[in-house]
PDB file of C-alpha atoms in Angstrom:
ATOM      1  CA  UNK A 410     -22.157  17.851  -5.657  1.00 48.00           C
ATOM      2  CA  UNK A 411     -18.761  19.344  -6.318  1.00 52.00           C
ATOM      3  CA  UNK A 412     -17.084  20.866  -3.179  1.00 53.00           C
ATOM      4  CA  UNK A 413     -14.466  23.637  -3.645  1.00 56.00           C
ATOM      5  CA  UNK A 414     -11.243  22.154  -2.174  1.00 60.00           C
ATOM      6  CA  UNK A 415     -10.537  24.943   0.262  1.00 80.00           C
ATOM      7  CA  UNK A 416     -10.571  22.957   3.467  1.00 88.00           C
ATOM      8  CA  UNK A 417     -10.346  19.319   4.313  1.00 92.00           C
ATOM      9  CA  UNK A 418     -11.136  17.421   7.561  1.00 93.00           C
ATOM     10  CA  UNK A 419      -8.637  14.927   8.857  1.00 93.00           C
ATOM     11  CA  UNK A 420     -10.278  11.986  10.661  1.00 92.00           C
ATOM     12  CA  UNK A 421      -7.164  10.735  12.362  1.00 90.00           C
ATOM     13  CA  UNK A 422      -7.322   6.932  12.820  1.00 90.00           C
ATOM     14  CA  UNK A 423     -10.836   5.772  11.893  1.00 86.00           C
ATOM     15  CA  UNK A 424     -12.137   3.405  14.577  1.00 85.00           C
ATOM     16  CA  UNK A 425      -9.729   4.574  17.225  1.00 87.00           C
ATOM     17  CA  UNK A 426     -10.982   8.107  17.719  1.00 87.00           C
ATOM     18  CA  UNK A 427     -11.699   7.588  21.422  1.00 89.00           C
ATOM     19  CA  UNK A 428      -8.019   6.572  21.879  1.00 90.00           C
ATOM     20  CA  UNK A 429      -6.506   9.501  20.036  1.00 92.00           C
ATOM     21  CA  UNK A 430      -5.543  11.296  23.217  1.00 93.00           C
ATOM     22  CA  UNK A 431      -3.497   8.387  24.525  1.00 95.00           C
ATOM     23  CA  UNK A 432      -2.082   7.318  21.168  1.00 94.00           C
ATOM     24  CA  UNK A 433      -0.568  10.809  20.891  1.00 95.00           C
ATOM     25  CA  UNK A 434       1.809  10.239  23.853  1.00 96.00           C
ATOM     26  CA  UNK A 435       3.996   7.572  22.256  1.00 95.00           C
ATOM     27  CA  UNK A 436       3.985   9.558  18.994  1.00 96.00           C
ATOM     28  CA  UNK A 437       5.141  12.690  20.907  1.00 96.00           C
ATOM     29  CA  UNK A 438       7.900  10.643  22.660  1.00 96.00           C
ATOM     30  CA  UNK A 439       9.109   9.104  19.348  1.00 96.00           C
ATOM     31  CA  UNK A 440       9.168  12.528  17.660  1.00 97.00           C
ATOM     32  CA  UNK A 441      11.253  14.108  20.450  1.00 97.00           C
ATOM     33  CA  UNK A 442      13.694  11.203  20.259  1.00 95.00           C
ATOM     34  CA  UNK A 443      13.810  11.506  16.431  1.00 95.00           C
ATOM     35  CA  UNK A 444      14.491  15.196  16.524  1.00 96.00           C
ATOM     36  CA  UNK A 445      17.155  15.028  19.338  1.00 93.00           C
ATOM     37  CA  UNK A 446      18.786  11.954  17.783  1.00 92.00           C
ATOM     38  CA  UNK A 447      18.994  13.388  14.304  1.00 94.00           C
ATOM     39  CA  UNK A 448      20.171  16.741  15.563  1.00 94.00           C
ATOM     40  CA  UNK A 449      22.862  15.002  17.542  1.00 91.00           C
ATOM     41  CA  UNK A 450      24.089  13.099  14.439  1.00 91.00           C
ATOM     42  CA  UNK A 451      24.219  16.360  12.490  1.00 93.00           C
ATOM     43  CA  UNK A 452      26.049  18.232  15.315  1.00 92.00           C
ATOM     44  CA  UNK A 453      28.620  15.444  15.829  1.00 91.00           C
ATOM     45  CA  UNK A 454      29.474  15.141  12.153  1.00 91.00           C
ATOM     46  CA  UNK A 455      29.495  18.954  11.743  1.00 91.00           C
ATOM     47  CA  UNK A 456      31.978  19.456  14.708  1.00 89.00           C
ATOM     48  CA  UNK A 457      34.245  16.500  13.939  1.00 87.00           C
ATOM     49  CA  UNK A 458      36.532  17.249  10.988  1.00 86.00           C
ATOM     50  CA  UNK A 459      37.563  13.565  10.895  1.00 86.00           C
ATOM     51  CA  UNK A 460      34.009  12.675   9.961  1.00 87.00           C
ATOM     52  CA  UNK A 461      33.833  14.933   6.903  1.00 89.00           C
ATOM     53  CA  UNK A 462      33.951  11.852   4.647  1.00 90.00           C
ATOM     54  CA  UNK A 463      31.369  10.556   2.085  1.00 91.00           C
ATOM     55  CA  UNK A 464      29.865   7.945   4.399  1.00 88.00           C
ATOM     56  CA  UNK A 465      29.182  10.436   7.189  1.00 91.00           C
ATOM     57  CA  UNK A 466      28.029  13.240   4.844  1.00 93.00           C
ATOM     58  CA  UNK A 467      25.456  10.882   3.385  1.00 93.00           C
ATOM     59  CA  UNK A 468      24.419  10.143   6.925  1.00 92.00           C
ATOM     60  CA  UNK A 469      23.997  13.936   7.503  1.00 94.00           C
ATOM     61  CA  UNK A 470      21.681  14.052   4.494  1.00 95.00           C
ATOM     62  CA  UNK A 471      19.724  11.119   5.799  1.00 94.00           C
ATOM     63  CA  UNK A 472      19.286  12.799   9.216  1.00 94.00           C
ATOM     64  CA  UNK A 473      18.169  16.052   7.621  1.00 96.00           C
ATOM     65  CA  UNK A 474      15.598  14.226   5.430  1.00 96.00           C
ATOM     66  CA  UNK A 475      14.329  12.306   8.507  1.00 95.00           C
ATOM     67  CA  UNK A 476      13.837  15.579  10.335  1.00 96.00           C
ATOM     68  CA  UNK A 477      11.737  16.898   7.390  1.00 96.00           C
ATOM     69  CA  UNK A 478       9.648  13.722   7.165  1.00 94.00           C
ATOM     70  CA  UNK A 479       8.675  13.472  10.811  1.00 94.00           C
ATOM     71  CA  UNK A 480       8.207  17.265  11.241  1.00 96.00           C
ATOM     72  CA  UNK A 481       5.941  17.348   8.191  1.00 95.00           C
ATOM     73  CA  UNK A 482       3.596  14.897   9.960  1.00 94.00           C
ATOM     74  CA  UNK A 483       3.846  14.553  13.751  1.00 95.00           C
ATOM     75  CA  UNK A 484       3.217  18.125  14.972  1.00 96.00           C
ATOM     76  CA  UNK A 485       0.051  18.239  12.847  1.00 94.00           C
ATOM     77  CA  UNK A 486      -0.928  14.761  14.081  1.00 94.00           C
ATOM     78  CA  UNK A 487      -0.437  15.810  17.707  1.00 95.00           C
ATOM     79  CA  UNK A 488      -2.629  18.890  17.119  1.00 95.00           C
ATOM     80  CA  UNK A 489      -5.346  16.638  15.783  1.00 94.00           C
ATOM     81  CA  UNK A 490      -5.114  14.031  18.523  1.00 94.00           C
ATOM     82  CA  UNK A 491      -4.756  16.444  21.529  1.00 95.00           C
ATOM     83  CA  UNK A 492      -6.573  19.589  20.445  1.00 91.00           C
ATOM     84  CA  UNK A 493      -8.987  18.182  17.862  1.00 88.00           C
ATOM     85  CA  UNK A 494      -7.616  20.493  15.206  1.00 89.00           C
ATOM     86  CA  UNK A 495      -9.001  18.523  12.285  1.00 91.00           C
ATOM     87  CA  UNK A 496      -9.357  21.237   9.600  1.00 92.00           C
ATOM     88  CA  UNK A 497      -6.584  21.664   7.141  1.00 93.00           C
ATOM     89  CA  UNK A 498      -6.641  23.999   4.088  1.00 92.00           C
ATOM     90  CA  UNK A 499      -6.110  22.575   0.602  1.00 91.00           C
ATOM     91  CA  UNK A 500      -2.838  24.415   0.273  1.00 91.00           C
ATOM     92  CA  UNK A 501      -1.516  23.109   3.578  1.00 93.00           C
ATOM     93  CA  UNK A 502      -2.697  19.604   2.649  1.00 93.00           C
ATOM     94  CA  UNK A 503      -1.033  19.759  -0.731  1.00 92.00           C
ATOM     95  CA  UNK A 504       2.200  21.062   0.896  1.00 94.00           C
ATOM     96  CA  UNK A 505       2.199  18.319   3.567  1.00 95.00           C
ATOM     97  CA  UNK A 506       1.693  15.686   0.786  1.00 93.00           C
ATOM     98  CA  UNK A 507       4.476  17.177  -1.310  1.00 94.00           C
ATOM     99  CA  UNK A 508       6.986  17.044   1.615  1.00 94.00           C
ATOM    100  CA  UNK A 509       6.011  13.545   2.821  1.00 93.00           C
ATOM    101  CA  UNK A 510       6.013  11.787  -0.571  1.00 92.00           C
ATOM    102  CA  UNK A 511       8.746  13.936  -2.178  1.00 93.00           C
ATOM    103  CA  UNK A 512      11.239  13.537   0.710  1.00 94.00           C
ATOM    104  CA  UNK A 513      10.457   9.803   1.017  1.00 92.00           C
ATOM    105  CA  UNK A 514      11.645   9.557  -2.612  1.00 93.00           C
ATOM    106  CA  UNK A 515      14.739  11.680  -1.818  1.00 95.00           C
ATOM    107  CA  UNK A 516      15.588   9.368   1.158  1.00 93.00           C
ATOM    108  CA  UNK A 517      15.383   6.372  -1.245  1.00 92.00           C
ATOM    109  CA  UNK A 518      17.952   8.106  -3.466  1.00 94.00           C
ATOM    110  CA  UNK A 519      20.169   8.772  -0.425  1.00 94.00           C
ATOM    111  CA  UNK A 520      20.052   5.224   0.615  1.00 92.00           C
ATOM    112  CA  UNK A 521      21.077   4.203  -2.899  1.00 93.00           C
ATOM    113  CA  UNK A 522      24.021   6.711  -2.750  1.00 93.00           C
ATOM    114  CA  UNK A 523      25.090   5.192   0.641  1.00 90.00           C
ATOM    115  CA  UNK A 524      25.054   1.650  -0.906  1.00 90.00           C
ATOM    116  CA  UNK A 525      27.275   2.891  -3.793  1.00 91.00           C
ATOM    117  CA  UNK A 526      29.552   4.506  -1.187  1.00 91.00           C
ATOM    118  CA  UNK A 527      29.897   1.183   0.695  1.00 88.00           C
ATOM    119  CA  UNK A 528      30.508  -0.684  -2.582  1.00 89.00           C
ATOM    120  CA  UNK A 529      33.306   1.676  -3.690  1.00 91.00           C
ATOM    121  CA  UNK A 530      34.836   1.701  -0.146  1.00 88.00           C
ATOM    122  CA  UNK A 531      34.918  -2.139   0.084  1.00 85.00           C
ATOM    123  CA  UNK A 532      35.300  -3.266  -3.544  1.00 86.00           C
ATOM    124  CA  UNK A 533      37.465  -0.423  -4.916  1.00 87.00           C
ATOM    125  CA  UNK A 534      39.262   0.875  -1.872  1.00 86.00           C
ATOM    126  CA  UNK A 535      42.328   2.146  -3.761  1.00 87.00           C
ATOM    127  CA  UNK A 536      40.173   4.368  -5.835  1.00 87.00           C
ATOM    128  CA  UNK A 537      37.813   5.490  -3.150  1.00 88.00           C
ATOM    129  CA  UNK A 538      39.076   9.059  -2.883  1.00 87.00           C
ATOM    130  CA  UNK A 539      39.161   9.477  -6.606  1.00 89.00           C
ATOM    131  CA  UNK A 540      35.700   7.990  -7.328  1.00 88.00           C
ATOM    132  CA  UNK A 541      33.859   9.711  -4.434  1.00 89.00           C
ATOM    133  CA  UNK A 542      35.432  13.192  -3.747  1.00 91.00           C
ATOM    134  CA  UNK A 543      33.313  15.582  -1.701  1.00 89.00           C
ATOM    135  CA  UNK A 544      32.132  17.308  -4.862  1.00 91.00           C
ATOM    136  CA  UNK A 545      30.673  14.028  -6.152  1.00 92.00           C
ATOM    137  CA  UNK A 546      28.964  13.424  -2.795  1.00 94.00           C
ATOM    138  CA  UNK A 547      27.256  16.823  -3.062  1.00 93.00           C
ATOM    139  CA  UNK A 548      26.213  16.132  -6.658  1.00 95.00           C
ATOM    140  CA  UNK A 549      24.716  12.775  -5.631  1.00 95.00           C
ATOM    141  CA  UNK A 550      22.754  14.357  -2.900  1.00 95.00           C
ATOM    142  CA  UNK A 551      21.533  17.162  -5.140  1.00 95.00           C
ATOM    143  CA  UNK A 552      20.458  14.616  -7.805  1.00 95.00           C
ATOM    144  CA  UNK A 553      18.482  12.684  -5.156  1.00 95.00           C
ATOM    145  CA  UNK A 554      16.675  15.837  -4.040  1.00 96.00           C
ATOM    146  CA  UNK A 555      15.875  17.018  -7.637  1.00 95.00           C
ATOM    147  CA  UNK A 556      14.638  13.562  -8.670  1.00 94.00           C
ATOM    148  CA  UNK A 557      12.388  13.108  -5.573  1.00 93.00           C
ATOM    149  CA  UNK A 558      10.853  16.582  -5.592  1.00 93.00           C
ATOM    150  CA  UNK A 559      10.703  16.630  -9.371  1.00 93.00           C
ATOM    151  CA  UNK A 560       8.632  13.434  -9.351  1.00 90.00           C
ATOM    152  CA  UNK A 561       6.300  14.852  -6.770  1.00 90.00           C
ATOM    153  CA  UNK A 562       5.566  18.148  -8.485  1.00 91.00           C
ATOM    154  CA  UNK A 563       3.323  16.680 -11.332  1.00 92.00           C
ATOM    155  CA  UNK A 564       1.460  14.662  -8.705  1.00 89.00           C
ATOM    156  CA  UNK A 565       0.593  17.818  -6.687  1.00 88.00           C
ATOM    157  CA  UNK A 566      -0.505  19.512  -9.896  1.00 89.00           C
ATOM    158  CA  UNK A 567      -2.721  16.578 -10.796  1.00 88.00           C
ATOM    159  CA  UNK A 568      -4.256  16.795  -7.346  1.00 88.00           C
ATOM    160  CA  UNK A 569      -4.959  20.556  -7.764  1.00 85.00           C
ATOM    161  CA  UNK A 570      -6.978  20.071 -10.922  1.00 86.00           C
ATOM    162  CA  UNK A 571      -9.547  17.745  -9.344  1.00 86.00           C
ATOM    163  CA  UNK A 572     -13.030  18.525  -8.029  1.00 86.00           C
ATOM    164  CA  UNK A 573     -14.070  16.946  -4.715  1.00 87.00           C
ATOM    165  CA  UNK A 574     -17.318  15.389  -3.626  1.00 85.00           C
ATOM    166  CA  UNK A 575     -16.269  15.103   0.036  1.00 85.00           C
ATOM    167  CA  UNK A 576     -13.987  16.887   2.445  1.00 87.00           C
ATOM    168  CA  UNK A 577     -13.340  14.224   5.043  1.00 91.00           C
ATOM    169  CA  UNK A 578      -9.931  12.519   4.694  1.00 92.00           C
ATOM    170  CA  UNK A 579      -9.961   9.088   6.298  1.00 89.00           C
ATOM    171  CA  UNK A 580      -6.351   9.452   7.428  1.00 91.00           C
ATOM    172  CA  UNK A 581      -4.121  11.243  10.014  1.00 92.00           C
ATOM    173  CA  UNK A 582      -2.291  13.261   7.350  1.00 93.00           C
ATOM    174  CA  UNK A 583      -2.768  14.137   3.666  1.00 92.00           C
ATOM    175  CA  UNK A 584      -1.732  10.926   2.063  1.00 89.00           C
ATOM    176  CA  UNK A 585      -2.079  11.112  -1.675  1.00 88.00           C
ATOM    177  CA  UNK A 586      -4.531   8.199  -2.323  1.00 86.00           C
ATOM    178  CA  UNK A 587      -6.667   9.237   0.721  1.00 88.00           C
ATOM    179  CA  UNK A 588      -7.108  12.633  -0.820  1.00 91.00           C
ATOM    180  CA  UNK A 589      -7.696  11.318  -4.421  1.00 90.00           C
ATOM    181  CA  UNK A 590     -10.531   9.018  -3.221  1.00 88.00           C
ATOM    182  CA  UNK A 591     -12.512  12.141  -2.335  1.00 89.00           C
ATOM    183  CA  UNK A 592     -12.567  13.370  -5.955  1.00 89.00           C
ATOM    184  CA  UNK A 593     -15.637  13.288  -8.195  1.00 87.00           C
ATOM    185  CA  UNK A 594     -13.485  13.403 -11.394  1.00 84.00           C
ATOM    186  CA  UNK A 595     -11.659  10.624 -13.251  1.00 86.00           C
ATOM    187  CA  UNK A 596      -8.593   9.884 -11.162  1.00 87.00           C
ATOM    188  CA  UNK A 597      -6.852   7.356 -13.351  1.00 89.00           C
ATOM    189  CA  UNK A 598      -4.137   9.820 -14.203  1.00 90.00           C
ATOM    190  CA  UNK A 599      -3.350  10.264 -10.485  1.00 88.00           C
ATOM    191  CA  UNK A 600      -3.467   6.531  -9.807  1.00 87.00           C
ATOM    192  CA  UNK A 601      -1.291   5.544 -12.776  1.00 90.00           C
ATOM    193  CA  UNK A 602       1.256   8.299 -12.168  1.00 91.00           C
ATOM    194  CA  UNK A 603       1.466   7.644  -8.469  1.00 87.00           C
ATOM    195  CA  UNK A 604       1.940   3.899  -8.880  1.00 85.00           C
ATOM    196  CA  UNK A 605       4.410   4.280 -11.745  1.00 89.00           C
ATOM    197  CA  UNK A 606       6.554   6.897  -9.980  1.00 88.00           C
ATOM    198  CA  UNK A 607       6.677   4.992  -6.715  1.00 84.00           C
ATOM    199  CA  UNK A 608       7.442   1.656  -8.484  1.00 84.00           C
ATOM    200  CA  UNK A 609      10.171   3.185 -10.583  1.00 87.00           C
ATOM    201  CA  UNK A 610      11.824   4.928  -7.726  1.00 89.00           C
ATOM    202  CA  UNK A 611      11.607   2.056  -5.233  1.00 85.00           C
ATOM    203  CA  UNK A 612      12.186  -0.696  -7.928  1.00 86.00           C
ATOM    204  CA  UNK A 613      15.229   1.000  -9.406  1.00 91.00           C
ATOM    205  CA  UNK A 614      16.791   1.955  -6.071  1.00 91.00           C
ATOM    206  CA  UNK A 615      16.158  -1.407  -4.383  1.00 88.00           C
ATOM    207  CA  UNK A 616      17.545  -3.342  -7.322  1.00 90.00           C
ATOM    208  CA  UNK A 617      20.702  -1.232  -7.459  1.00 91.00           C
ATOM    209  CA  UNK A 618      21.053  -1.532  -3.656  1.00 90.00           C
ATOM    210  CA  UNK A 619      20.645  -5.305  -3.873  1.00 88.00           C
ATOM    211  CA  UNK A 620      23.285  -5.493  -6.609  1.00 91.00           C
ATOM    212  CA  UNK A 621      25.695  -3.337  -4.651  1.00 89.00           C
ATOM    213  CA  UNK A 622      25.367  -5.582  -1.575  1.00 86.00           C
ATOM    214  CA  UNK A 623      25.627  -8.759  -3.570  1.00 87.00           C
ATOM    215  CA  UNK A 624      28.998  -7.495  -4.886  1.00 88.00           C
ATOM    216  CA  UNK A 625      29.964  -6.349  -1.400  1.00 85.00           C
ATOM    217  CA  UNK A 626      29.089  -9.800   0.037  1.00 83.00           C
ATOM    218  CA  UNK A 627      31.197 -11.479  -2.534  1.00 85.00           C
ATOM    219  CA  UNK A 628      34.158  -9.220  -1.790  1.00 83.00           C
ATOM    220  CA  UNK A 629      33.757  -9.682   1.982  1.00 79.00           C
ATOM    221  CA  UNK A 630      33.671 -13.438   1.749  1.00 78.00           C
ATOM    222  CA  UNK A 631      36.823 -13.375  -0.225  1.00 78.00           C
ATOM    223  CA  UNK A 632      38.684 -11.653   2.662  1.00 71.00           C
ATOM    224  CA  UNK A 633      41.137 -13.977   4.461  1.00 70.00           C
ATOM    225  CA  UNK A 634      40.981 -12.125   7.837  1.00 72.00           C
ATOM    226  CA  UNK A 635      38.013 -12.916  10.050  1.00 75.00           C
ATOM    227  CA  UNK A 636      38.473  -9.565  11.899  1.00 74.00           C
ATOM    228  CA  UNK A 637      38.268  -7.661   8.487  1.00 68.00           C
ATOM    229  CA  UNK A 638      35.060  -9.702   7.612  1.00 71.00           C
ATOM    230  CA  UNK A 639      33.495  -8.897  10.979  1.00 74.00           C
ATOM    231  CA  UNK A 640      34.301  -5.131  10.786  1.00 69.00           C
ATOM    232  CA  UNK A 641      32.913  -4.939   7.286  1.00 70.00           C
ATOM    233  CA  UNK A 642      29.773  -6.755   8.126  1.00 70.00           C
ATOM    234  CA  UNK A 643      29.336  -4.504  11.145  1.00 69.00           C
ATOM    235  CA  UNK A 644      29.568  -1.363   8.945  1.00 66.00           C
ATOM    236  CA  UNK A 645      27.225  -2.629   6.340  1.00 72.00           C
ATOM    237  CA  UNK A 646      24.804  -4.270   8.802  1.00 73.00           C
ATOM    238  CA  UNK A 647      23.680  -0.897  10.160  1.00 73.00           C
ATOM    239  CA  UNK A 648      23.024   0.388   6.589  1.00 76.00           C
ATOM    240  CA  UNK A 649      21.086  -2.776   5.699  1.00 78.00           C
ATOM    241  CA  UNK A 650      18.990  -2.380   8.852  1.00 77.00           C
ATOM    242  CA  UNK A 651      18.158   1.230   7.903  1.00 80.00           C
ATOM    243  CA  UNK A 652      17.241   0.120   4.341  1.00 82.00           C
ATOM    244  CA  UNK A 653      14.863  -2.583   5.572  1.00 81.00           C
ATOM    245  CA  UNK A 654      13.354  -0.179   8.056  1.00 79.00           C
ATOM    246  CA  UNK A 655      12.676   2.278   5.322  1.00 82.00           C
ATOM    247  CA  UNK A 656      11.407   0.077   2.484  1.00 81.00           C
ATOM    248  CA  UNK A 657       9.434  -2.678   4.216  1.00 78.00           C
ATOM    249  CA  UNK A 658       6.737  -0.661   6.065  1.00 75.00           C
ATOM    250  CA  UNK A 659       6.766   1.928   3.246  1.00 71.00           C
ATOM    251  CA  UNK A 660       5.872  -0.543   0.563  1.00 72.00           C
ATOM    252  CA  UNK A 661       3.221  -2.196   2.787  1.00 72.00           C
ATOM    253  CA  UNK A 662       1.671   1.157   3.475  1.00 70.00           C
ATOM    254  CA  UNK A 663       1.717   2.255  -0.186  1.00 67.00           C
ATOM    255  CA  UNK A 664       0.265  -0.901  -1.722  1.00 67.00           C
ATOM    256  CA  UNK A 665      -2.287  -1.648   1.009  1.00 69.00           C
ATOM    257  CA  UNK A 666      -3.678   1.892   0.438  1.00 63.00           C
ATOM    258  CA  UNK A 667      -4.328   0.895  -3.168  1.00 62.00           C
ATOM    259  CA  UNK A 668      -4.915  -2.848  -3.108  1.00 64.00           C
ATOM    260  CA  UNK A 669      -5.364  -3.978   0.509  1.00 59.00           C
ATOM    261  CA  UNK A 670      -9.145  -3.918   0.903  1.00 65.00           C
ATOM    262  CA  UNK A 671      -8.951  -6.742   3.506  1.00 73.00           C
ATOM    263  CA  UNK A 672      -6.521  -4.932   5.725  1.00 74.00           C
ATOM    264  CA  UNK A 673      -8.405  -3.089   8.522  1.00 80.00           C
ATOM    265  CA  UNK A 674      -8.332   0.670   7.923  1.00 81.00           C
ATOM    266  CA  UNK A 675      -7.169   1.541  11.380  1.00 83.00           C
ATOM    267  CA  UNK A 676      -4.263  -0.913  11.076  1.00 83.00           C
ATOM    268  CA  UNK A 677      -3.094   0.537   7.762  1.00 83.00           C
ATOM    269  CA  UNK A 678      -3.373   4.146   8.964  1.00 88.00           C
ATOM    270  CA  UNK A 679      -1.576   3.441  12.215  1.00 88.00           C
ATOM    271  CA  UNK A 680       1.216   1.694  10.373  1.00 85.00           C
ATOM    272  CA  UNK A 681       1.423   4.614   7.922  1.00 86.00           C
ATOM    273  CA  UNK A 682       1.736   7.044  10.873  1.00 89.00           C
ATOM    274  CA  UNK A 683       4.388   4.958  12.498  1.00 88.00           C
ATOM    275  CA  UNK A 684       6.340   4.684   9.189  1.00 87.00           C
ATOM    276  CA  UNK A 685       7.009   8.474   9.232  1.00 90.00           C
ATOM    277  CA  UNK A 686       8.335   8.530  12.834  1.00 92.00           C
ATOM    278  CA  UNK A 687       9.805   5.113  13.730  1.00 90.00           C
ATOM    279  CA  UNK A 688      12.610   5.060  11.101  1.00 90.00           C
ATOM    280  CA  UNK A 689      13.699   8.690  11.881  1.00 92.00           C
ATOM    281  CA  UNK A 690      13.744   7.703  15.545  1.00 92.00           C
ATOM    282  CA  UNK A 691      15.706   4.507  15.032  1.00 89.00           C
ATOM    283  CA  UNK A 692      18.151   5.547  12.335  1.00 88.00           C
ATOM    284  CA  UNK A 693      20.396   7.708  14.689  1.00 88.00           C
ATOM    285  CA  UNK A 694      20.243   4.862  17.298  1.00 86.00           C
ATOM    286  CA  UNK A 695      21.280   2.229  14.732  1.00 82.00           C
ATOM    287  CA  UNK A 696      24.198   4.321  13.421  1.00 77.00           C
ATOM    288  CA  UNK A 697      25.149   5.574  16.847  1.00 72.00           C
ATOM    289  CA  UNK A 698      25.387   2.006  18.232  1.00 68.00           C
ATOM    290  CA  UNK A 699      27.057   0.485  15.200  1.00 72.00           C
ATOM    291  CA  UNK A 700      29.508   3.274  14.254  1.00 76.00           C
ATOM    292  CA  UNK A 701      32.379   3.768  16.612  1.00 77.00           C
ATOM    293  CA  UNK A 702      33.461   7.055  15.149  1.00 80.00           C
ATOM    294  CA  UNK A 703      30.019   8.608  15.806  1.00 83.00           C
ATOM    295  CA  UNK A 704      29.957   7.222  19.365  1.00 81.00           C
ATOM    296  CA  UNK A 705      33.454   8.634  20.072  1.00 81.00           C
ATOM    297  CA  UNK A 706      32.514  12.013  18.506  1.00 82.00           C
ATOM    298  CA  UNK A 707      29.380  12.189  20.638  1.00 80.00           C
ATOM    299  CA  UNK A 708      31.361  11.442  23.784  1.00 82.00           C
ATOM    300  CA  UNK A 709      33.978  14.165  22.894  1.00 82.00           C
ATOM    301  CA  UNK A 710      31.165  16.605  22.257  1.00 77.00           C
ATOM    302  CA  UNK A 711      29.603  15.881  25.679  1.00 78.00           C
ATOM    303  CA  UNK A 712      32.970  16.263  27.378  1.00 79.00           C
ATOM    304  CA  UNK A 713      33.644  19.611  25.797  1.00 72.00           C
ATOM    305  CA  UNK A 714      30.198  20.989  26.739  1.00 59.00           C
ATOM    306  CA  UNK A 715      30.790  21.646  30.514  1.00 50.00           C
ATOM    307  CA  UNK A 716      34.302  23.109  29.755  1.00 42.00           C
ATOM    308  CA  UNK A 717      32.872  25.616  27.279  1.00 48.00           C
ATOM    309  CA  UNK A 718      30.027  26.497  29.692  1.00 39.00           C
TER     310      UNK A 718
END
C-alpha cells in the first residue's frame, strides 16, 4: 500500500522510549552549552579587530555551521522526548535532512580550508598574506557552502519522488537512510548517490587534510627551536582534535546505518544524536582552551561588559 508522504512519525530511540524523558536533560544541557559557546566565539572574534585573520574567520564559519547543525536537530528532539511531539510533515522532514546532511558537508569543507590555512601559515609564512587575503577566505567559505548544499539538493529531490509504504521513522530525526527505508519504490539511486557523495566529500577532504598535516609535521620537525615546535603543535593540536571529533563518529554513524546490521539500533541512533550536539559543544571549548588570543579576547569582553552597563 502506497502512503502519501504528508506526515511521518519519529520514534526517537527505539528500545529506550521509557527513558526519553531523562535522556532529554543531557541533550538540553549540551545544546545550551553549544549555543552559548559558539555565540561567544562569534562575538569575541567580531569585537576583536586583531582576530580578523583567516584562522579566526574560518573558526567563525565553523561556529556558525555548528549552530545550524545542532539547532536543526536538538529542539525537535527535545519536543519529541519531553512533549511526545512525534509527527513531522514531509516538508519539515526534508528540510531538516537537507540542513543536517548539507551543513555536515559544508563543515567538512571548512575543516579542509582550515588545514590549508595552517599549511600556508607554517610552511609558507612569508607568503601567508598574499596567498590567503580576506577575499580568498570568503571565496573558500562560499565554495564550501555551495559544494555542501549543492550535493544535498539532488538527494532531497530523489527523496521527494519516492512513494512510501510506512510512515514511522525509526530514528530521532530525519536521517536520509532512515527515511529511504520506508519507501516502496526502487531506492538504488538514493543509496548510490548518498554513498558516492558522502565518500567523495569525506574521502577527498580527509586525504587533503592528511596531506596538509603531513607537510606541516615535516616542517615543524625541521624547526630548531623547541619553543617554536611546541607553539606550532599547540595551534595545530586543537584543529586536529576538532577534525577527529567531526569525522570519526560521523563516519561510524553513516556506515553503520547502511552496513552495520550487527550494531544495536539504539546504540547507533544514540551515537547519531550525540554526533550532532557533542562536536558543536566541544569545538568552542577546545579552541577556547588552546587559543590564547580567543581566551584573552573573551576576558576583555567580560571586563568591558560591566563598564558599558
